[in-house]
CSV table of C-alpha atoms in Angstrom, one decimal:
chain,number,residue,atom,x,y,z
N,101,MET,CA,39.2,58.9,163.7
N,102,ASN,CA,36.4,61.0,162.5
N,103,SER,CA,34.4,62.2,165.6
N,104,SER,CA,31.2,62.6,163.7
N,105,ARG,CA,28.3,60.1,164.0
N,106,LEU,CA,26.9,57.5,161.7
N,107,SER,CA,24.0,58.7,159.6
N,108,LEU,CA,22.7,58.7,156.0
N,109,ALA,CA,24.8,61.8,155.4
N,110,ASN,CA,27.8,60.2,156.9
N,111,LEU,CA,28.2,56.7,155.5
N,112,PRO,CA,31.9,55.5,155.4
N,113,VAL,CA,30.6,51.9,155.0
N,114,ALA,CA,27.4,52.0,153.1
N,115,PRO,CA,24.6,49.4,153.7
N,116,GLU,CA,24.2,47.0,150.8
N,117,VAL,CA,20.6,48.2,150.3
N,118,ASP,CA,19.9,51.9,149.9
N,119,PRO,CA,17.8,52.9,153.0
N,120,HIS,CA,16.2,55.7,151.0
N,121,SER,CA,14.6,53.1,148.8
N,122,LEU,CA,12.9,51.1,151.5
N,123,SER,CA,9.3,51.3,152.4
N,124,VAL,CA,7.9,49.7,155.6
N,125,GLY,CA,6.3,46.3,155.2
N,126,ILE,CA,7.3,44.7,158.6
N,127,VAL,CA,6.6,45.8,162.2
N,128,HIS,CA,8.9,44.4,164.8
N,129,LEU,CA,7.9,44.5,168.5
N,130,GLY,CA,10.9,44.5,170.9
N,131,LEU,CA,13.6,46.5,169.2
N,132,GLY,CA,16.5,45.2,171.3
N,133,ALA,CA,20.0,44.1,170.3
N,134,PHE,CA,19.0,40.6,169.3
N,135,HIS,CA,16.5,41.7,166.6
N,136,ARG,CA,19.1,44.2,165.2
N,137,ALA,CA,21.7,41.4,165.1
N,138,HIS,CA,19.4,38.8,163.7
N,139,GLN,CA,16.0,39.3,161.9
N,140,ALA,CA,17.0,42.8,160.7
N,141,VAL,CA,20.2,41.3,159.2
N,142,VAL,CA,18.5,38.4,157.5
N,143,THR,CA,15.9,40.9,156.1
N,144,GLU,CA,18.6,43.1,154.7
N,145,ARG,CA,20.4,40.1,153.2
N,146,ALA,CA,17.1,39.0,151.6
N,147,ALA,CA,16.7,42.5,150.1
N,148,VAL,CA,20.2,42.4,148.7
N,149,ALA,CA,19.5,39.0,147.1
N,150,THR,CA,16.1,40.0,145.6
N,151,GLY,CA,16.3,43.7,145.0
N,152,GLU,CA,12.9,44.1,146.8
N,153,THR,CA,12.4,47.4,148.5
N,154,ARG,CA,9.1,46.9,150.3
N,155,TRP,CA,10.4,45.2,153.4
N,156,GLY,CA,11.8,48.0,155.6
N,157,ILE,CA,11.2,47.6,159.3
N,158,ALA,CA,9.3,49.8,161.7
N,159,GLY,CA,10.8,48.8,165.1
N,160,VAL,CA,8.9,49.3,168.4
N,161,SER,CA,10.6,49.6,171.7
N,162,GLN,CA,8.3,48.3,174.3
N,163,ARG,CA,9.8,50.1,177.3
N,164,SER,CA,12.3,52.8,177.2
N,165,ALA,CA,13.2,55.4,174.5
N,166,THR,CA,16.9,54.4,174.7
N,167,VAL,CA,17.0,52.6,171.3
N,168,ARG,CA,15.0,55.3,169.6
N,169,ASP,CA,17.4,57.9,171.0
N,170,GLN,CA,20.3,55.9,169.7
N,171,LEU,CA,18.9,55.3,166.2
N,172,ALA,CA,17.0,58.5,165.4
N,173,PRO,CA,20.1,60.8,165.1
N,174,GLN,CA,21.6,58.0,162.9
N,175,ASP,CA,18.6,57.8,160.5
N,176,GLY,CA,17.9,54.3,161.8
N,177,LEU,CA,21.4,53.1,160.8
N,178,TYR,CA,23.5,51.0,163.1
N,179,SER,CA,26.4,48.5,162.7
N,180,VAL,CA,26.8,44.8,163.7
N,181,LEU,CA,30.2,44.1,165.1
N,182,GLU,CA,31.0,40.4,164.5
N,183,ARG,CA,33.5,38.9,166.9
N,184,GLY,CA,34.8,35.5,165.9
N,185,LEU,CA,38.1,33.8,166.3
N,186,GLY,CA,39.8,36.1,163.8
N,187,ASP,CA,39.7,39.9,163.5
N,188,PRO,CA,36.4,41.6,164.2
N,189,THR,CA,34.3,42.8,161.2
N,190,VAL,CA,31.6,45.5,161.0
N,191,GLN,CA,28.6,45.9,158.7
N,192,VAL,CA,26.2,48.8,158.6
N,193,ILE,CA,22.5,47.8,158.5
N,194,GLY,CA,19.8,50.0,157.0
N,195,SER,CA,16.7,47.9,157.1
N,196,ILE,CA,15.1,49.7,160.1
N,197,ARG,CA,13.3,52.7,158.7
N,198,ASP,CA,11.1,53.8,161.6
N,199,VAL,CA,11.4,53.6,165.4
N,200,LEU,CA,8.5,53.9,167.8
N,201,THR,CA,8.5,53.9,171.6
N,202,ALA,CA,5.3,52.2,172.8
N,203,PRO,CA,4.8,54.0,176.1
N,204,GLU,CA,5.1,57.4,174.5
N,205,ASP,CA,2.8,56.8,171.5
N,206,PRO,CA,0.8,53.5,171.8
N,207,ASP,CA,-1.7,54.7,169.2
N,208,ALA,CA,1.1,54.9,166.6
N,209,VAL,CA,2.1,51.3,167.3
N,210,VAL,CA,-1.4,50.1,166.6
N,211,ALA,CA,-1.6,52.3,163.4
N,212,ARG,CA,1.6,50.7,162.1
N,213,ILE,CA,0.3,47.2,162.7
N,214,ALA,CA,-3.0,48.1,161.0
N,215,ASP,CA,-1.2,49.7,158.0
N,216,PRO,CA,-2.2,47.7,154.8
N,217,ALA,CA,1.4,48.0,153.5
N,218,VAL,CA,2.4,45.9,156.5
N,219,THR,CA,1.9,42.2,156.1
N,220,VAL,CA,4.3,40.7,158.7
N,221,VAL,CA,4.8,41.4,162.4
N,222,THR,CA,7.8,39.9,164.2
N,223,LEU,CA,8.5,39.8,167.9
N,224,THR,CA,11.4,39.5,170.3
N,225,VAL,CA,9.9,40.6,173.6
N,226,THR,CA,11.4,37.8,175.8
N,227,GLU,CA,9.4,35.2,177.6
N,228,LYS,CA,8.0,37.6,180.2
N,229,GLY,CA,6.7,40.0,177.5
N,230,TYR,CA,3.9,37.7,176.7
N,231,ARG,CA,2.3,38.0,180.1
N,232,ALA,CA,1.2,34.4,180.1
N,233,THR,CA,0.5,31.7,182.6
N,234,GLY,CA,1.2,28.0,182.0
N,235,THR,CA,-2.1,27.6,180.1
N,236,GLY,CA,-2.8,31.0,178.4
N,237,LEU,CA,-2.9,34.7,178.8
N,238,ASN,CA,-2.7,36.0,182.3
N,239,LEU,CA,-6.0,37.9,182.4
N,240,ASP,CA,-5.3,39.0,186.0
N,241,ASP,CA,-2.2,40.9,184.9
N,242,PRO,CA,-3.0,44.6,185.6
N,243,GLU,CA,-1.5,45.8,182.3
N,244,ILE,CA,-3.6,43.2,180.4
N,245,GLN,CA,-6.6,44.4,182.3
N,246,ALA,CA,-5.9,48.0,181.6
N,247,ASP,CA,-5.6,47.2,177.8
N,248,LEU,CA,-8.9,45.3,177.9
N,249,THR,CA,-10.7,48.3,179.4
N,250,GLY,CA,-9.9,50.3,176.2
N,251,ARG,CA,-6.8,52.4,176.9
N,252,PRO,CA,-4.3,52.6,173.9
N,253,PRO,CA,-2.7,49.2,174.4
N,254,ARG,CA,0.7,48.9,176.0
N,255,THR,CA,1.1,45.1,176.2
N,256,VAL,CA,2.3,43.1,173.2
N,257,VAL,CA,-0.9,41.0,173.0
N,258,GLY,CA,-3.0,44.1,173.3
N,259,GLN,CA,-1.1,45.9,170.5
N,260,LEU,CA,-1.5,42.9,168.2
N,261,ALA,CA,-5.2,42.5,169.0
N,262,ALA,CA,-5.9,46.2,168.4
N,263,GLY,CA,-3.9,46.1,165.1
N,264,ILE,CA,-5.7,43.0,163.8
N,265,ALA,CA,-9.1,44.5,164.7
N,266,ARG,CA,-8.4,47.5,162.5
N,267,ARG,CA,-7.2,45.5,159.5
N,268,ASP,CA,-9.2,44.4,156.4
N,269,GLU,CA,-6.5,41.9,155.3
N,270,PRO,CA,-5.0,39.1,157.5
N,271,LEU,CA,-1.6,39.4,159.0
N,272,THR,CA,1.3,37.0,159.6
N,273,ILE,CA,2.7,37.3,163.1
N,274,VAL,CA,6.1,35.6,163.7
N,275,SER,CA,7.2,35.1,167.3
N,276,CYS,CA,11.0,34.9,167.5
N,277,ASP,CA,11.2,34.3,171.3
N,278,ASN,CA,12.5,31.1,173.0
N,279,LEU,CA,9.1,29.6,173.7
N,280,VAL,CA,7.9,26.1,172.8
N,281,ALA,CA,5.7,26.2,169.7
N,282,ASN,CA,5.9,30.0,169.9
N,283,GLY,CA,3.5,30.6,167.0
N,284,PRO,CA,0.6,28.5,168.3
N,285,PHE,CA,1.3,29.8,171.8
N,286,LEU,CA,1.0,33.4,170.7
N,287,ARG,CA,-2.2,32.6,168.7
N,288,LYS,CA,-3.7,31.2,172.0
N,289,LEU,CA,-2.8,34.3,173.9
N,290,VAL,CA,-4.4,36.6,171.3
N,291,THR,CA,-7.5,34.3,171.2
N,292,ASP,CA,-7.7,34.6,175.0
N,293,TYR,CA,-7.6,38.4,174.7
N,294,PHE,CA,-10.3,38.5,172.1
N,295,ASP,CA,-12.4,36.1,174.1
N,296,ALA,CA,-12.1,38.4,177.1
N,297,LEU,CA,-13.2,41.3,174.9
N,298,GLY,CA,-16.2,39.3,173.7
N,299,LYS,CA,-15.5,40.0,170.1
N,300,ILE,CA,-13.3,38.3,167.5
N,301,PRO,CA,-12.5,40.3,164.3
N,302,GLU,CA,-13.3,38.6,161.0
N,303,THR,CA,-9.6,38.9,159.9
N,304,PHE,CA,-8.4,37.0,162.9
N,305,GLU,CA,-9.3,33.5,161.5
N,306,ALA,CA,-7.0,34.0,158.5
N,307,THR,CA,-4.2,35.6,160.5
N,308,ARG,CA,-1.2,33.2,160.6
N,309,PHE,CA,1.1,32.6,163.5
N,310,PRO,CA,4.0,30.5,162.1
N,311,ALA,CA,6.4,29.0,164.6
N,312,SER,CA,10.1,30.0,164.4
N,313,MET,CA,13.4,29.2,166.0
N,314,VAL,CA,16.2,31.7,166.3
N,315,ASP,CA,19.8,31.4,167.3
N,316,ARG,CA,22.7,33.9,167.6
N,317,ILE,CA,24.7,34.9,170.6
N,318,VAL,CA,24.3,38.6,171.1
N,319,PRO,CA,26.1,39.9,174.2
N,320,ALA,CA,25.5,43.3,175.7
N,321,THR,CA,27.5,46.0,174.0
N,322,THR,CA,30.3,47.5,176.0
N,323,GLU,CA,32.3,50.8,175.6
N,324,ASP,CA,35.2,48.7,174.2
N,325,ASP,CA,32.8,47.4,171.5
N,326,ARG,CA,31.7,51.0,170.6
N,327,ALA,CA,35.4,52.0,170.4
N,328,GLU,CA,36.2,49.0,168.2
N,329,ALA,CA,33.2,49.8,165.9
N,330,ALA,CA,34.3,53.5,165.7
N,331,ARG,CA,37.8,52.4,164.7
N,332,LEU,CA,36.5,50.2,162.0
N,333,LEU,CA,33.9,52.5,160.7
N,334,GLY,CA,35.7,55.9,161.1
N,335,VAL,CA,32.5,57.3,162.7
N,336,ARG,CA,30.8,56.9,166.0
N,337,ASP,CA,27.9,54.4,166.2
N,338,GLU,CA,25.9,54.7,169.5
N,339,ALA,CA,23.6,51.8,168.5
N,340,VAL,CA,26.3,49.2,167.6
N,341,VAL,CA,25.4,45.6,168.5
N,342,VAL,CA,27.8,42.7,168.9
N,343,ALA,CA,27.3,39.2,167.6
N,344,GLU,CA,29.0,35.9,166.9
N,345,PRO,CA,29.4,35.0,163.2
N,346,PHE,CA,26.8,32.1,163.6
N,347,LEU,CA,23.2,32.9,162.7
N,348,GLN,CA,20.2,30.6,162.4
N,349,TRP,CA,16.6,31.3,161.8
N,350,VAL,CA,14.1,28.4,161.1
N,351,ILE,CA,10.6,29.5,160.1
N,352,GLU,CA,7.4,27.5,159.6
N,353,ASN,CA,6.3,28.1,156.0
N,354,ASP,CA,2.8,29.3,156.9
N,355,PHE,CA,2.0,32.9,155.8
N,356,ALA,CA,-1.2,34.8,155.3
N,357,GLY,CA,0.2,37.0,152.5
N,358,ASP,CA,3.3,38.4,151.0
N,359,ARG,CA,6.6,38.1,153.0
N,360,PRO,CA,10.3,38.8,152.5
N,361,ALA,CA,12.3,36.1,150.8
N,362,TRP,CA,14.0,35.4,154.1
N,363,GLU,CA,15.3,32.1,152.7
N,364,ARG,CA,17.4,34.2,150.3
N,365,GLY,CA,18.9,35.8,153.4
N,366,GLY,CA,19.9,32.6,155.1
N,367,ALA,CA,16.8,31.5,156.9
N,368,VAL,CA,15.4,27.9,156.7
N,369,LEU,CA,11.7,27.6,155.7
N,370,THR,CA,10.2,24.3,156.8
N,371,ALA,CA,6.9,22.5,157.4
N,372,ASP,CA,7.9,21.7,161.0
N,373,VAL,CA,10.0,23.8,163.3
N,374,ALA,CA,9.5,21.6,166.4
N,375,PRO,CA,12.5,19.3,166.0
N,376,TRP,CA,14.9,22.3,165.4
N,377,GLU,CA,13.3,24.2,168.3
N,378,GLN,CA,13.6,21.3,170.7
N,379,ALA,CA,17.2,20.7,169.8
N,380,LYS,CA,18.1,24.4,170.3
N,381,LEU,CA,16.1,24.9,173.5
N,382,ARG,CA,17.2,21.7,175.2
N,383,MET,CA,20.8,21.6,174.1
N,384,LEU,CA,22.0,25.2,173.5
N,385,ASN,CA,19.6,27.2,175.8
N,386,ALA,CA,19.7,24.8,178.7
N,387,THR,CA,23.5,24.5,178.6
N,388,HIS,CA,23.7,28.3,178.4
N,389,SER,CA,21.6,28.6,181.5
N,390,MET,CA,23.4,25.9,183.4
N,391,LEU,CA,26.8,27.6,182.6
N,392,ALA,CA,25.3,30.9,183.8
N,393,TYR,CA,24.2,29.6,187.2
N,394,LEU,CA,27.2,27.4,187.9
N,395,GLY,CA,29.6,30.0,186.4
N,396,ALA,CA,28.1,32.8,188.5
N,397,LEU,CA,28.3,30.7,191.6
N,398,ARG,CA,32.0,30.1,191.0
N,399,GLY,CA,32.6,33.8,190.4
N,400,TYR,CA,33.0,33.7,186.6
N,401,GLU,CA,31.9,36.9,184.9
N,402,THR,CA,31.4,35.5,181.4
N,403,ILE,CA,30.1,32.3,179.8
N,404,ALA,CA,33.4,31.9,178.0
N,405,GLU,CA,35.2,31.9,181.3
N,406,ALA,CA,32.7,29.4,182.7
N,407,VAL,CA,33.0,26.9,179.8
N,408,ARG,CA,36.8,27.0,180.0
N,409,ASP,CA,36.5,25.5,183.5
N,410,GLU,CA,37.2,21.9,182.8
N,411,GLU,CA,34.6,20.6,185.2
N,412,LEU,CA,31.9,22.9,183.9
N,413,SER,CA,32.8,22.0,180.3
N,414,ARG,CA,32.5,18.3,181.2
N,415,LEU,CA,29.1,18.8,182.9
N,416,SER,CA,27.9,20.8,179.8
N,417,GLN,CA,28.8,17.9,177.6
N,418,ALA,CA,27.1,15.4,180.0
N,419,LEU,CA,24.0,17.5,180.1
N,420,MET,CA,23.6,17.3,176.3
N,421,THR,CA,24.8,13.7,175.8
N,422,ASP,CA,23.3,11.9,178.8
N,423,ASP,CA,20.1,13.8,179.4
N,424,VAL,CA,19.0,15.8,176.4
N,425,VAL,CA,19.9,13.8,173.3
N,426,PRO,CA,17.8,10.8,174.3
N,427,THR,CA,14.7,13.0,174.4
N,428,LEU,CA,15.2,14.4,170.9
N,429,THR,CA,14.2,13.4,167.3
N,430,PRO,CA,16.6,15.4,165.2
N,431,PRO,CA,15.4,17.1,162.0
N,432,ASP,CA,16.8,16.1,158.7
N,433,GLY,CA,20.2,17.6,158.2
N,434,LEU,CA,21.1,18.1,161.9
N,435,ASP,CA,23.7,15.9,163.5
N,436,LEU,CA,23.1,16.2,167.3
N,437,ALA,CA,26.6,15.2,168.3
N,438,ALA,CA,28.1,17.8,166.0
N,439,TYR,CA,25.6,20.4,167.1
N,440,GLY,CA,26.5,19.8,170.7
N,441,ALA,CA,30.2,20.3,170.0
N,442,SER,CA,29.4,23.5,168.1
N,443,VAL,CA,27.5,24.8,171.0
N,444,LEU,CA,30.4,24.5,173.4
N,445,GLU,CA,32.8,26.0,170.7
N,446,ARG,CA,30.5,29.0,170.3
N,447,PHE,CA,30.2,29.5,174.1
N,448,ALA,CA,34.0,29.4,174.5
N,449,ASN,CA,34.5,32.2,172.0
N,450,PRO,CA,36.6,34.7,174.1
N,451,ALA,CA,35.6,37.6,172.0
N,452,LEU,CA,32.0,37.3,173.1
N,453,LYS,CA,31.8,38.5,176.6
N,454,HIS,CA,28.3,37.2,177.3
N,455,ARG,CA,27.9,37.8,181.0
N,456,THR,CA,26.7,35.0,183.3
N,457,ARG,CA,24.4,37.4,185.2
N,458,GLN,CA,22.8,38.5,181.9
N,459,VAL,CA,22.1,34.9,180.8
N,460,ALA,CA,20.9,34.1,184.4
N,461,MET,CA,18.1,36.7,184.2
N,462,ASP,CA,14.5,35.6,184.2
N,463,GLY,CA,15.2,32.1,185.3
N,464,SER,CA,11.6,31.4,186.5
N,465,VAL,CA,10.3,31.7,183.0
N,466,LYS,CA,13.3,30.2,181.2
N,467,LEU,CA,13.5,27.0,183.4
N,468,PRO,CA,10.2,25.5,182.3
N,469,VAL,CA,11.0,26.0,178.6
N,470,ARG,CA,14.7,25.1,178.6
N,471,MET,CA,15.1,22.4,181.2
N,472,LEU,CA,11.9,21.0,182.8
N,473,GLY,CA,10.7,19.3,179.7
N,474,THR,CA,13.9,17.3,179.6
N,475,VAL,CA,13.5,16.4,183.3
N,476,ARG,CA,9.9,15.2,182.6
N,477,ASP,CA,10.9,13.1,179.6
N,478,ARG,CA,13.8,11.4,181.3
N,479,LEU,CA,11.7,10.6,184.4
N,480,ALA,CA,8.9,9.2,182.2
N,481,ALA,CA,11.5,7.0,180.5
N,482,GLY,CA,12.6,5.6,183.9
N,483,ALA,CA,15.9,7.4,183.8
N,484,GLU,CA,17.7,9.4,186.5
N,485,PRO,CA,18.1,12.9,185.1
N,486,ARG,CA,21.3,13.7,187.1
N,487,THR,CA,23.0,16.5,185.1
N,488,ILE,CA,19.8,18.4,184.2
N,489,SER,CA,18.8,18.2,187.8
N,490,LEU,CA,22.2,19.8,188.7
N,491,ALA,CA,21.3,22.7,186.4
N,492,VAL,CA,18.0,23.2,188.1
N,493,ALA,CA,19.7,23.0,191.5
N,494,ALA,CA,22.2,25.6,190.4
N,495,TRP,CA,19.3,27.9,189.7
N,496,MET,CA,17.9,27.3,193.1
N,497,VAL,CA,21.2,28.1,194.8
N,498,TYR,CA,21.6,31.2,192.5
N,499,VAL,CA,18.1,32.4,193.7
N,500,LEU,CA,19.2,31.8,197.3
N,501,ARG,CA,22.6,33.5,196.9
N,502,THR,CA,21.7,36.5,194.7
N,503,PRO,CA,20.3,39.5,196.7
N,504,ASP,CA,19.3,41.6,193.6
N,505,LEU,CA,17.7,38.8,191.7
N,506,ASP,CA,16.7,39.9,188.2
N,507,ASP,CA,13.5,37.9,187.6
N,508,PRO,CA,9.9,38.8,187.0
N,509,GLN,CA,9.0,36.5,190.0
N,510,ALA,CA,11.8,37.7,192.2
N,511,ASP,CA,9.5,38.7,195.0
N,512,LYS,CA,7.7,35.4,195.0
N,513,LEU,CA,10.9,33.4,194.9
N,514,LYS,CA,12.6,35.4,197.6
N,515,ALA,CA,9.4,35.1,199.8
N,516,ALA,CA,9.4,31.3,199.3
N,517,ILE,CA,12.9,30.9,200.7
N,518,ALA,CA,12.8,33.6,203.3
N,519,ALA,CA,14.7,32.4,206.5
N,520,VAL,CA,15.4,29.1,204.8
N,521,SER,CA,18.9,27.7,204.4
N,522,GLU,CA,18.8,24.0,204.9
N,523,PRO,CA,19.1,22.3,201.4
N,524,ALA,CA,16.0,20.1,201.6
N,525,LYS,CA,13.9,23.1,202.8
N,526,VAL,CA,15.3,25.3,200.0
N,527,VAL,CA,14.4,22.6,197.4
N,528,ASP,CA,10.9,22.1,198.8
N,529,ALA,CA,10.2,25.8,199.1
N,530,LEU,CA,11.1,26.4,195.4
N,531,LEU,CA,9.4,23.2,194.1
N,532,ALA,CA,6.2,24.6,195.7
N,533,VAL,CA,6.3,27.7,193.4
N,534,ASP,CA,3.6,26.5,191.0
N,535,SER,CA,4.3,29.1,188.4
N,536,VAL,CA,7.6,27.3,187.8
N,537,PHE,CA,7.1,23.6,188.8
N,538,THR,CA,4.2,21.4,187.9
N,539,PRO,CA,2.7,18.8,190.3
N,540,ASP,CA,4.3,15.9,188.5
N,541,LEU,CA,7.8,17.3,189.1
N,542,ARG,CA,7.0,18.4,192.6
N,543,ASP,CA,5.8,14.9,193.5
N,544,SER,CA,8.7,13.1,191.9
N,545,ALA,CA,10.9,11.5,194.7
N,546,VAL,CA,13.7,10.9,192.2
N,547,PHE,CA,13.8,14.5,191.1
N,548,ARG,CA,13.5,15.9,194.6
N,549,ASP,CA,16.3,13.6,195.9
N,550,LEU,CA,18.6,14.7,193.1
N,551,LEU,CA,17.9,18.4,193.8
N,552,VAL,CA,18.6,18.0,197.5
N,553,GLU,CA,21.8,16.1,196.7
N,554,HIS,CA,23.0,18.8,194.3
N,555,VAL,CA,21.9,21.8,196.4
N,556,SER,CA,23.7,20.3,199.4
N,557,SER,CA,26.8,19.9,197.4
N,558,LEU,CA,26.6,23.4,195.8
N,559,LEU,CA,26.0,25.1,199.2
N,560,ALA,CA,28.8,23.1,200.8
N,561,GLY,CA,31.2,24.3,198.1
N,562,SER,CA,30.2,28.0,198.2
């Protein structure tokens, strides 16, 4: 194997689009593995299909310089290692043409967003990156406060607001995070920010925030993955990302100006994302989280191991069939039964070592989006949401049993259950965390009784 590193001068497997030809027309905030395995791939496929060269991506890492340090020596190139049921395949992607690290140069991030050549901004910053409360922007967040005082912005909402304020032409901003109605939600956050500033730029009214829904399993890259990519490529790639073959991107067709022909790269453009989004959040994401909590409590390291447990597989099917499907109105072209079966098939892919602890991260912000809407809808229908309540109970026991809980509200959650071990008290303490549970759920005797029953059973079995 060649010991040299992937770069424009060292391209054993060339990208389908010449990276030299691409100019930057997109800014992406949150340059993690998911973006590189998803939106950047669709963008490159669209460029291949159309021959357009104006949609290179300037990627922004919101925290560390790790991704920049991986990509810079490789001229922005990286590979996507697809692991399905057959032999793995690898593809070099060249659509990322610039990499910025926000903490190091926040002014450069705003300048990129304000660049007239840029007409689209996309985001994958995870739920906690929006710094939101249940109703809008968390104006008490110290980082939001610091941005509002005029420092070069370091929060996502602050970056967007500063970029919009410097533009003469409106922008299209596409959230690709797992948030309900993510486009309108992000518009509300930016509006709250401008309201706090006391000044709304003229261009903001015409700025569009289309909703979108994304789906692809992208597990953390391991040393074995890097070795596999190096074997297939013939060169080292320090920025390789791993993904399943499946990829889905549904985007509301509401743009302020020019955009990539993403539909030519495999995306679905639609007038209404909501039915697709609800199916994905409530079926795939909720099941993923339930398998993560129950699997971790049983000692399984990966989701694939967890779903191969016959009882957990049966519970996953019951979650979707008994609790979730009755709450959904499927979009045209989506068979919910087939979709549910495909979810479990994808989770069982042994080549994707998606770790239970990784999926279990940030539960306090994932639960309201992935599970609690289903609970609320089933209660309103007079039903007993037994399996989805088990999923919530598994999160509660996971919080109780995990010393190094990886969650933005870890301190609050741990304080709530300090010196508490009796099931009913654990349930009541966590139901009282109002940043997770709303009063209607907290006051539901049916929901509470189910949680106490499930937490009791899980603690007895641990």
